[in-house]
PDB file of C-alpha atoms in Angstrom:
ATOM      1  CA  ALA U 546     139.696 146.472  28.538  1.00 50.00           C
ATOM      2  CA  ARG U 547     142.782 146.164  29.700  1.00 50.00           C
ATOM      3  CA  ALA U 548     145.009 149.038  29.588  1.00 50.00           C
ATOM      4  CA  THR U 549     147.990 150.011  27.497  1.00 50.00           C
ATOM      5  CA  THR U 550     150.671 151.500  28.548  1.00 50.00           C
ATOM      6  CA  ILE U 551     152.872 152.967  25.623  1.00 49.00           C
ATOM      7  CA  ALA U 552     156.232 153.895  27.144  1.00 52.00           C
ATOM      8  CA  ALA U 553     157.895 157.592  26.272  1.00 53.00           C
ATOM      9  CA  PRO U 554     160.052 157.886  23.337  1.00 54.00           C
ATOM     10  CA  VAL U 555     163.903 157.339  24.323  1.00 53.00           C
ATOM     11  CA  ASN U 556     166.504 160.205  23.245  1.00 57.00           C
ATOM     12  CA  HIS U 557     169.100 158.503  23.153  1.00 53.00           C
ATOM     13  CA  ARG U 558     170.999 161.440  21.639  1.00 55.00           C
ATOM     14  CA  SER U 559     170.189 162.661  24.683  1.00 54.00           C
ATOM     15  CA  SER U 560     170.938 160.178  27.302  1.00 54.00           C
ATOM     16  CA  VAL U 561     174.960 160.193  25.447  1.00 50.00           C
ATOM     17  CA  LEU U 562     175.129 163.854  26.098  1.00 49.00           C
ATOM     18  CA  GLN U 563     173.716 163.408  29.483  1.00 55.00           C
ATOM     19  CA  ALA U 564     176.335 160.271  30.264  1.00 53.00           C
ATOM     20  CA  TRP U 565     179.668 162.858  28.301  1.00 50.00           C
ATOM     21  CA  TYR U 566     179.050 165.761  30.264  1.00 53.00           C
ATOM     22  CA  PRO U 567     179.935 164.310  33.572  1.00 56.00           C
ATOM     23  CA  ARG U 568     183.283 162.709  32.442  1.00 56.00           C
ATOM     24  CA  ARG U 569     183.407 166.198  30.823  1.00 54.00           C
ATOM     25  CA  LYS U 570     183.379 168.086  33.601  1.00 55.00           C
ATOM     26  CA  VAL U 571     186.067 165.375  35.903  1.00 53.00           C
ATOM     27  CA  ARG U 572     187.975 165.265  32.851  1.00 59.00           C
ATOM     28  CA  ARG U 573     188.407 169.159  33.406  1.00 56.00           C
ATOM     29  CA  GLU U 574     188.590 169.204  37.058  1.00 57.00           C
ATOM     30  CA  GLU U 575     190.987 166.849  36.775  1.00 52.00           C
ATOM     31  CA  ALA U 576     193.254 169.120  34.157  1.00 49.00           C
ATOM     32  CA  GLN U 577     192.544 171.485  36.649  1.00 50.00           C
ATOM     33  CA  ALA U 578     194.299 170.174  39.176  1.00 47.00           C
ATOM     34  CA  LEU U 579     196.896 168.998  37.076  1.00 45.00           C
ATOM     35  CA  SER U 580     197.753 172.921  36.104  1.00 45.00           C
ATOM     36  CA  THR U 581     197.845 174.381  40.037  1.00 59.00           C
ATOM     37  CA  MET U 582     200.139 170.837  41.305  1.00 79.00           C
ATOM     38  CA  THR U 583     202.640 172.066  42.996  1.00 91.00           C
ATOM     39  CA  THR U 584     206.032 170.830  41.775  1.00 96.00           C
ATOM     40  CA  PHE U 585     208.900 169.389  43.456  1.00 97.00           C
ATOM     41  CA  LYS U 586     212.871 169.174  42.136  1.00 97.00           C
ATOM     42  CA  ILE U 587     215.428 168.289  44.282  1.00 95.00           C
ATOM     43  CA  VAL U 588     218.910 169.943  43.209  1.00 94.00           C
ATOM     44  CA  ALA U 589     221.459 167.397  45.407  1.00 91.00           C
ATOM     45  CA  PRO U 590     224.243 164.781  43.808  1.00 87.00           C
ATOM     46  CA  ALA U 591     222.498 161.418  41.853  1.00 88.00           C
ATOM     47  CA  VAL U 592     223.024 159.216  44.954  1.00 86.00           C
ATOM     48  CA  THR U 593     220.675 156.349  46.367  1.00 83.00           C
ATOM     49  CA  SER U 594     221.617 156.767  49.151  1.00 85.00           C
ATOM     50  CA  GLY U 595     221.961 159.657  52.121  1.00 90.00           C
ATOM     51  CA  GLY U 596     220.064 162.927  52.442  1.00 92.00           C
ATOM     52  CA  PRO U 597     218.511 162.692  48.651  1.00 93.00           C
ATOM     53  CA  GLU U 598     217.250 159.113  49.038  1.00 95.00           C
ATOM     54  CA  HIS U 599     215.763 159.692  52.452  1.00 96.00           C
ATOM     55  CA  ILE U 600     213.463 162.423  51.006  1.00 97.00           C
ATOM     56  CA  ARG U 601     212.626 160.850  48.301  1.00 97.00           C
ATOM     57  CA  PHE U 602     211.248 157.553  51.323  1.00 98.00           C
ATOM     58  CA  LEU U 603     208.395 160.464  51.737  1.00 98.00           C
ATOM     59  CA  PHE U 604     207.035 160.655  48.446  1.00 98.00           C
ATOM     60  CA  ILE U 605     207.204 156.951  48.475  1.00 98.00           C
ATOM     61  CA  VAL U 606     205.339 156.373  51.299  1.00 98.00           C
ATOM     62  CA  ALA U 607     202.464 158.183  50.084  1.00 97.00           C
ATOM     63  CA  GLY U 608     202.822 156.667  46.681  1.00 97.00           C
ATOM     64  CA  ARG U 609     203.756 160.148  45.209  1.00 97.00           C
ATOM     65  CA  GLU U 610     206.955 158.904  43.708  1.00 97.00           C
ATOM     66  CA  SER U 611     206.694 160.686  40.497  1.00 96.00           C
ATOM     67  CA  GLU U 612     206.236 163.912  41.942  1.00 97.00           C
ATOM     68  CA  PHE U 613     210.046 164.008  42.935  1.00 97.00           C
ATOM     69  CA  ASP U 614     211.839 165.674  40.057  1.00 97.00           C
ATOM     70  CA  ASP U 615     215.337 164.324  40.372  1.00 94.00           C
ATOM     71  CA  SER U 616     216.302 165.794  37.008  1.00 93.00           C
ATOM     72  CA  GLY U 617     218.281 168.502  38.849  1.00 86.00           C
ATOM     73  CA  SER U 618     220.832 165.893  40.443  1.00 91.00           C
ATOM     74  CA  PHE U 619     224.741 165.956  39.730  1.00 89.00           C
ATOM     75  CA  PRO U 620     226.284 163.525  38.434  1.00 90.00           C
ATOM     76  CA  ILE U 621     229.376 162.073  41.416  1.00 90.00           C
ATOM     77  CA  ASP U 622     232.697 160.664  41.085  1.00 91.00           C
ATOM     78  CA  PHE U 623     233.047 159.393  44.199  1.00 88.00           C
ATOM     79  CA  SER U 624     236.661 158.235  42.368  1.00 90.00           C
ATOM     80  CA  LYS U 625     237.709 161.393  42.146  1.00 92.00           C
ATOM     81  CA  MET U 626     236.749 162.349  45.890  1.00 89.00           C
ATOM     82  CA  LYS U 627     240.095 161.545  47.368  1.00 86.00           C
ATOM     83  CA  ASP U 628     242.459 163.084  45.543  1.00 89.00           C
ATOM     84  CA  GLY U 629     240.584 166.481  43.997  1.00 90.00           C
ATOM     85  CA  GLY U 630     238.029 166.896  46.495  1.00 89.00           C
ATOM     86  CA  LEU U 631     234.418 167.350  45.927  1.00 85.00           C
ATOM     87  CA  ALA U 632     235.382 169.929  42.947  1.00 87.00           C
ATOM     88  CA  ALA U 633     236.593 167.018  40.750  1.00 92.00           C
ATOM     89  CA  ALA U 634     233.912 164.607  42.050  1.00 92.00           C
ATOM     90  CA  CYS U 635     230.997 166.883  41.111  1.00 91.00           C
ATOM     91  CA  PRO U 636     232.387 170.009  39.343  1.00 92.00           C
ATOM     92  CA  ALA U 637     228.243 170.804  38.644  1.00 91.00           C
ATOM     93  CA  PHE U 638     227.826 171.344  41.859  1.00 89.00           C
ATOM     94  CA  VAL U 639     231.092 174.111  41.573  1.00 90.00           C
ATOM     95  CA  GLU U 640     229.136 175.574  39.196  1.00 92.00           C
ATOM     96  CA  ALA U 641     225.585 175.781  41.253  1.00 92.00           C
ATOM     97  CA  LYS U 642     227.281 177.161  43.809  1.00 92.00           C
ATOM     98  CA  LYS U 643     228.451 180.066  42.458  1.00 93.00           C
ATOM     99  CA  SER U 644     225.804 180.795  40.412  1.00 94.00           C
ATOM    100  CA  GLY U 645     223.274 180.932  43.791  1.00 94.00           C
ATOM    101  CA  ALA U 646     221.279 178.160  42.773  1.00 93.00           C
ATOM    102  CA  LEU U 647     222.540 176.534  46.232  1.00 94.00           C
ATOM    103  CA  ASP U 648     222.027 180.358  48.695  1.00 96.00           C
ATOM    104  CA  ALA U 649     218.678 178.908  50.110  1.00 96.00           C
ATOM    105  CA  ASN U 650     221.185 175.785  51.971  1.00 95.00           C
ATOM    106  CA  MET U 651     223.872 178.689  52.469  1.00 96.00           C
ATOM    107  CA  GLY U 652     225.687 177.629  49.268  1.00 93.00           C
ATOM    108  CA  ARG U 653     224.871 172.834  50.457  1.00 91.00           C
ATOM    109  CA  MET U 654     223.290 170.688  49.513  1.00 91.00           C
ATOM    110  CA  PRO U 655     220.111 169.860  48.907  1.00 94.00           C
ATOM    111  CA  VAL U 656     217.721 172.500  48.042  1.00 96.00           C
ATOM    112  CA  MET U 657     214.718 171.833  46.892  1.00 97.00           C
ATOM    113  CA  LEU U 658     212.568 173.732  44.443  1.00 97.00           C
ATOM    114  CA  VAL U 659     208.817 173.857  45.269  1.00 97.00           C
ATOM    115  CA  ASP U 660     207.220 175.885  42.751  1.00 96.00           C
ATOM    116  CA  GLY U 661     210.012 177.167  41.725  1.00 95.00           C
ATOM    117  CA  VAL U 662     211.033 178.687  45.363  1.00 96.00           C
ATOM    118  CA  PRO U 663     214.049 177.521  47.020  1.00 96.00           C
ATOM    119  CA  ILE U 664     214.050 175.552  50.421  1.00 97.00           C
ATOM    120  CA  GLY U 665     217.552 174.451  52.380  1.00 96.00           C
ATOM    121  CA  GLN U 666     218.297 172.657  55.066  1.00 96.00           C
ATOM    122  CA  ILE U 667     217.206 169.122  54.613  1.00 95.00           C
ATOM    123  CA  GLN U 668     214.667 168.918  58.035  1.00 95.00           C
ATOM    124  CA  VAL U 669     212.811 171.789  56.670  1.00 97.00           C
ATOM    125  CA  ILE U 670     212.757 170.148  53.119  1.00 97.00           C
ATOM    126  CA  LYS U 671     211.674 166.925  54.912  1.00 97.00           C
ATOM    127  CA  ARG U 672     209.046 168.342  57.036  1.00 97.00           C
ATOM    128  CA  PHE U 673     207.379 170.631  53.529  1.00 97.00           C
ATOM    129  CA  VAL U 674     207.548 167.283  51.986  1.00 97.00           C
ATOM    130  CA  ALA U 675     205.595 165.873  54.965  1.00 97.00           C
ATOM    131  CA  ARG U 676     202.906 167.811  54.720  1.00 96.00           C
ATOM    132  CA  LYS U 677     201.889 168.111  51.546  1.00 96.00           C
ATOM    133  CA  MET U 678     202.356 163.948  51.542  1.00 97.00           C
ATOM    134  CA  GLY U 679     199.640 163.743  53.680  1.00 96.00           C
ATOM    135  CA  LEU U 680     202.516 162.582  56.305  1.00 97.00           C
ATOM    136  CA  TYR U 681     202.077 165.092  58.926  1.00 97.00           C
ATOM    137  CA  SER U 682     199.501 166.735  61.341  1.00 95.00           C
ATOM    138  CA  ASN U 683     197.112 169.589  61.140  1.00 93.00           C
ATOM    139  CA  ASP U 684     196.443 168.815  65.039  1.00 95.00           C
ATOM    140  CA  ASP U 685     199.256 171.118  67.298  1.00 96.00           C
ATOM    141  CA  LEU U 686     199.899 168.687  69.242  1.00 97.00           C
ATOM    142  CA  GLU U 687     199.989 165.690  67.404  1.00 97.00           C
ATOM    143  CA  ALA U 688     202.317 167.812  64.960  1.00 97.00           C
ATOM    144  CA  SER U 689     204.869 168.458  67.953  1.00 97.00           C
ATOM    145  CA  LYS U 690     204.905 164.511  68.891  1.00 98.00           C
ATOM    146  CA  ILE U 691     206.153 164.215  65.503  1.00 98.00           C
ATOM    147  CA  ASP U 692     208.703 167.115  65.669  1.00 97.00           C
ATOM    148  CA  LEU U 693     210.335 165.846  69.050  1.00 97.00           C
ATOM    149  CA  ILE U 694     210.694 162.241  67.830  1.00 98.00           C
ATOM    150  CA  GLU U 695     212.666 163.710  65.068  1.00 97.00           C
ATOM    151  CA  ALA U 696     214.741 166.028  67.196  1.00 97.00           C
ATOM    152  CA  HIS U 697     215.585 163.179  69.228  1.00 98.00           C
ATOM    153  CA  LEU U 698     216.931 161.277  66.361  1.00 98.00           C
ATOM    154  CA  GLN U 699     218.810 164.531  65.028  1.00 97.00           C
ATOM    155  CA  ASP U 700     220.745 164.021  68.974  1.00 98.00           C
ATOM    156  CA  ILE U 701     221.553 160.260  68.324  1.00 98.00           C
ATOM    157  CA  LYS U 702     223.079 161.430  64.693  1.00 97.00           C
ATOM    158  CA  LYS U 703     224.902 164.232  65.987  1.00 97.00           C
ATOM    159  CA  GLU U 704     226.402 162.158  68.605  1.00 98.00           C
ATOM    160  CA  TYR U 705     227.063 158.974  66.365  1.00 98.00           C
ATOM    161  CA  ASN U 706     228.591 161.762  63.774  1.00 97.00           C
ATOM    162  CA  ASP U 707     230.782 163.242  66.682  1.00 98.00           C
ATOM    163  CA  THR U 708     231.627 159.660  67.933  1.00 98.00           C
ATOM    164  CA  LYS U 709     233.475 158.471  64.200  1.00 97.00           C
ATOM    165  CA  LYS U 710     235.703 161.556  64.416  1.00 96.00           C
ATOM    166  CA  ILE U 711     237.314 159.114  67.379  1.00 97.00           C
ATOM    167  CA  GLY U 712     237.949 155.819  65.711  1.00 97.00           C
ATOM    168  CA  GLU U 713     236.090 152.837  64.440  1.00 96.00           C
ATOM    169  CA  GLU U 714     236.869 151.548  68.512  1.00 97.00           C
ATOM    170  CA  ALA U 715     234.563 154.559  69.864  1.00 98.00           C
ATOM    171  CA  VAL U 716     231.972 154.124  66.802  1.00 98.00           C
ATOM    172  CA  ALA U 717     231.709 149.701  67.415  1.00 97.00           C
ATOM    173  CA  ALA U 718     231.670 150.302  71.285  1.00 98.00           C
ATOM    174  CA  TRP U 719     228.547 153.223  70.872  1.00 98.00           C
ATOM    175  CA  PHE U 720     226.670 150.373  68.814  1.00 98.00           C
ATOM    176  CA  GLU U 721     227.472 148.249  71.365  1.00 97.00           C
ATOM    177  CA  LYS U 722     226.014 150.356  74.825  1.00 98.00           C
ATOM    178  CA  ASN U 723     225.096 154.293  73.064  1.00 98.00           C
ATOM    179  CA  MET U 724     222.804 153.695  70.602  1.00 98.00           C
ATOM    180  CA  PRO U 725     220.626 150.658  71.999  1.00 98.00           C
ATOM    181  CA  GLU U 726     219.914 152.931  75.195  1.00 98.00           C
ATOM    182  CA  TRP U 727     219.333 156.381  73.206  1.00 98.00           C
ATOM    183  CA  MET U 728     216.501 153.777  71.436  1.00 98.00           C
ATOM    184  CA  GLY U 729     215.567 152.833  74.962  1.00 98.00           C
ATOM    185  CA  LYS U 730     214.596 156.142  76.009  1.00 98.00           C
ATOM    186  CA  LEU U 731     213.131 157.223  72.335  1.00 98.00           C
ATOM    187  CA  GLU U 732     210.434 153.578  72.964  1.00 98.00           C
ATOM    188  CA  LYS U 733     208.773 155.543  75.947  1.00 98.00           C
ATOM    189  CA  CYS U 734     208.235 158.693  72.786  1.00 98.00           C
ATOM    190  CA  LEU U 735     205.911 156.555  70.851  1.00 98.00           C
ATOM    191  CA  GLY U 736     202.068 155.756  70.708  1.00 96.00           C
ATOM    192  CA  ASP U 737     200.786 152.738  72.264  1.00 95.00           C
ATOM    193  CA  GLU U 738     198.237 152.599  68.486  1.00 93.00           C
ATOM    194  CA  GLY U 739     200.484 150.709  66.165  1.00 90.00           C
ATOM    195  CA  PHE U 740     202.196 154.181  65.592  1.00 97.00           C
ATOM    196  CA  ALA U 741     204.823 156.086  66.309  1.00 98.00           C
ATOM    197  CA  VAL U 742     202.053 159.275  66.803  1.00 98.00           C
ATOM    198  CA  GLY U 743     198.507 158.893  66.364  1.00 95.00           C
ATOM    199  CA  ASN U 744     196.461 156.635  64.956  1.00 95.00           C
ATOM    200  CA  ARG U 745     198.611 156.572  61.241  1.00 96.00           C
ATOM    201  CA  LEU U 746     201.473 156.239  59.486  1.00 97.00           C
ATOM    202  CA  THR U 747     202.977 159.816  60.102  1.00 98.00           C
ATOM    203  CA  TRP U 748     206.614 161.471  58.721  1.00 98.00           C
ATOM    204  CA  ALA U 749     207.658 159.850  62.813  1.00 98.00           C
ATOM    205  CA  ASP U 750     207.141 156.189  61.083  1.00 98.00           C
ATOM    206  CA  VAL U 751     209.156 156.834  58.092  1.00 98.00           C
ATOM    207  CA  GLU U 752     212.238 158.479  60.071  1.00 98.00           C
ATOM    208  CA  LEU U 753     212.462 155.891  62.293  1.00 98.00           C
ATOM    209  CA  PHE U 754     212.570 153.615  59.196  1.00 98.00           C
ATOM    210  CA  THR U 755     215.291 155.164  57.997  1.00 98.00           C
ATOM    211  CA  ILE U 756     217.627 155.488  61.266  1.00 97.00           C
ATOM    212  CA  ILE U 757     217.250 152.341  61.311  1.00 98.00           C
ATOM    213  CA  LYS U 758     217.524 150.911  57.394  1.00 97.00           C
ATOM    214  CA  SER U 759     219.168 153.463  55.887  1.00 96.00           C
ATOM    215  CA  PHE U 760     221.056 155.886  57.843  1.00 96.00           C
ATOM    216  CA  PHE U 761     224.316 154.473  59.381  1.00 95.00           C
ATOM    217  CA  ASP U 762     227.434 152.297  58.237  1.00 92.00           C
ATOM    218  CA  ASN U 763     226.552 149.401  60.444  1.00 96.00           C
ATOM    219  CA  LEU U 764     222.822 148.827  60.384  1.00 96.00           C
ATOM    220  CA  ASP U 765     223.007 145.254  61.811  1.00 97.00           C
ATOM    221  CA  GLY U 766     224.157 147.702  64.559  1.00 97.00           C
ATOM    222  CA  ALA U 767     221.433 149.737  64.101  1.00 97.00           C
ATOM    223  CA  ALA U 768     219.084 146.775  64.120  1.00 97.00           C
ATOM    224  CA  ALA U 769     220.526 145.615  67.128  1.00 98.00           C
ATOM    225  CA  SER U 770     219.828 148.691  68.766  1.00 98.00           C
ATOM    226  CA  ILE U 771     215.834 147.802  68.937  1.00 98.00           C
ATOM    227  CA  ALA U 772     216.085 144.740  70.012  1.00 98.00           C
ATOM    228  CA  ALA U 773     213.870 145.450  73.245  1.00 98.00           C
ATOM    229  CA  CYS U 774     212.311 148.697  72.026  1.00 98.00           C
ATOM    230  CA  PRO U 775     209.057 146.522  70.244  1.00 98.00           C
ATOM    231  CA  LYS U 776     206.976 150.129  69.729  1.00 98.00           C
ATOM    232  CA  ILE U 777     209.932 151.065  66.995  1.00 98.00           C
ATOM    233  CA  GLN U 778     209.969 147.477  65.554  1.00 98.00           C
ATOM    234  CA  LYS U 779     206.578 148.067  64.974  1.00 98.00           C
ATOM    235  CA  SER U 780     206.663 151.600  63.394  1.00 98.00           C
ATOM    236  CA  VAL U 781     210.008 150.360  61.039  1.00 98.00           C
ATOM    237  CA  GLU U 782     207.890 147.432  59.867  1.00 97.00           C
ATOM    238  CA  LEU U 783     205.376 149.412  58.877  1.00 97.00           C
ATOM    239  CA  VAL U 784     206.848 151.614  56.705  1.00 97.00           C
ATOM    240  CA  ALA U 785     209.167 148.569  55.160  1.00 97.00           C
ATOM    241  CA  THR U 786     206.011 146.721  54.478  1.00 97.00           C
ATOM    242  CA  ASN U 787     204.565 149.902  52.986  1.00 97.00           C
ATOM    243  CA  PRO U 788     203.455 148.852  49.106  1.00 97.00           C
ATOM    244  CA  HIS U 789     205.624 150.924  47.672  1.00 98.00           C
ATOM    245  CA  MET U 790     208.417 151.414  49.673  1.00 97.00           C
ATOM    246  CA  ALA U 791     208.599 147.678  49.559  1.00 97.00           C
ATOM    247  CA  ALA U 792     209.421 147.860  46.126  1.00 97.00           C
ATOM    248  CA  HIS U 793     211.087 150.435  46.009  1.00 96.00           C
ATOM    249  CA  ILE U 794     213.351 148.511  48.537  1.00 95.00           C
ATOM    250  CA  LEU U 795     212.988 145.799  45.849  1.00 95.00           C
ATOM    251  CA  LYS U 796     214.554 147.913  43.287  1.00 94.00           C
ATOM    252  CA  ARG U 797     217.473 149.475  45.204  1.00 92.00           C
ATOM    253  CA  GLN U 798     219.077 145.743  45.636  1.00 90.00           C
ATOM    254  CA  ALA U 799     218.683 145.051  42.399  1.00 91.00           C
ATOM    255  CA  GLN U 800     220.575 147.857  41.550  1.00 87.00           C
ATOM    256  CA  LYS U 801     223.047 147.197  43.608  1.00 83.00           C
ATOM    257  CA  SER U 802     223.487 142.797  42.451  1.00 74.00           C
TER     258      SER U 802
END
């Protein structure tokens, strides 16, 4: 006689519970992660350019712009700046300075509140955010290479700002001669793996993108300065074509039109 195999009875309730409990555990772990998530609140003028925007770039490239809290930004009316200065253009800044909210940056902006703790100095803020966004490095030597590119860019910015005090002709000459020379030297500091440092996108790439695409008044001059710098061109392009950054650029362009 053929042997008959009898299937064990299926406990549907047990199967459902077994499927439900892992999902419940995942939801609980997600809730716990959210409750311990670092918060980042910027205290600065409500602008779409300059320092606050450049800090935002780090969140954007990491795909985490939703964590950039700009609800503490001050409204500013630049039309009042010429006659009344910053006090007239941005009275909320004056109040914040009096209240001590800007003490971490010696009464200046921006300040970033990280879990409520104020941090000043824009480059310190950027470095901190880069670490949190996974755009820095745990390797000390690689981190130093990121830092040196950032430090070189600060030298370039300082010379540019000093030149602006001389006049428009000096600035025009600076873009024609000095900036290409600077960028040619900086080109030699970049790595050979397609990124500014190492084999992935870092804060160094974001800062190169920032100085070429956003920092200067003369963006055409900035772009021309890297005509002979293929490594810098590649670094800037990597950031510009990041899906999150590309979407942000389109959004800003639409706001200006």
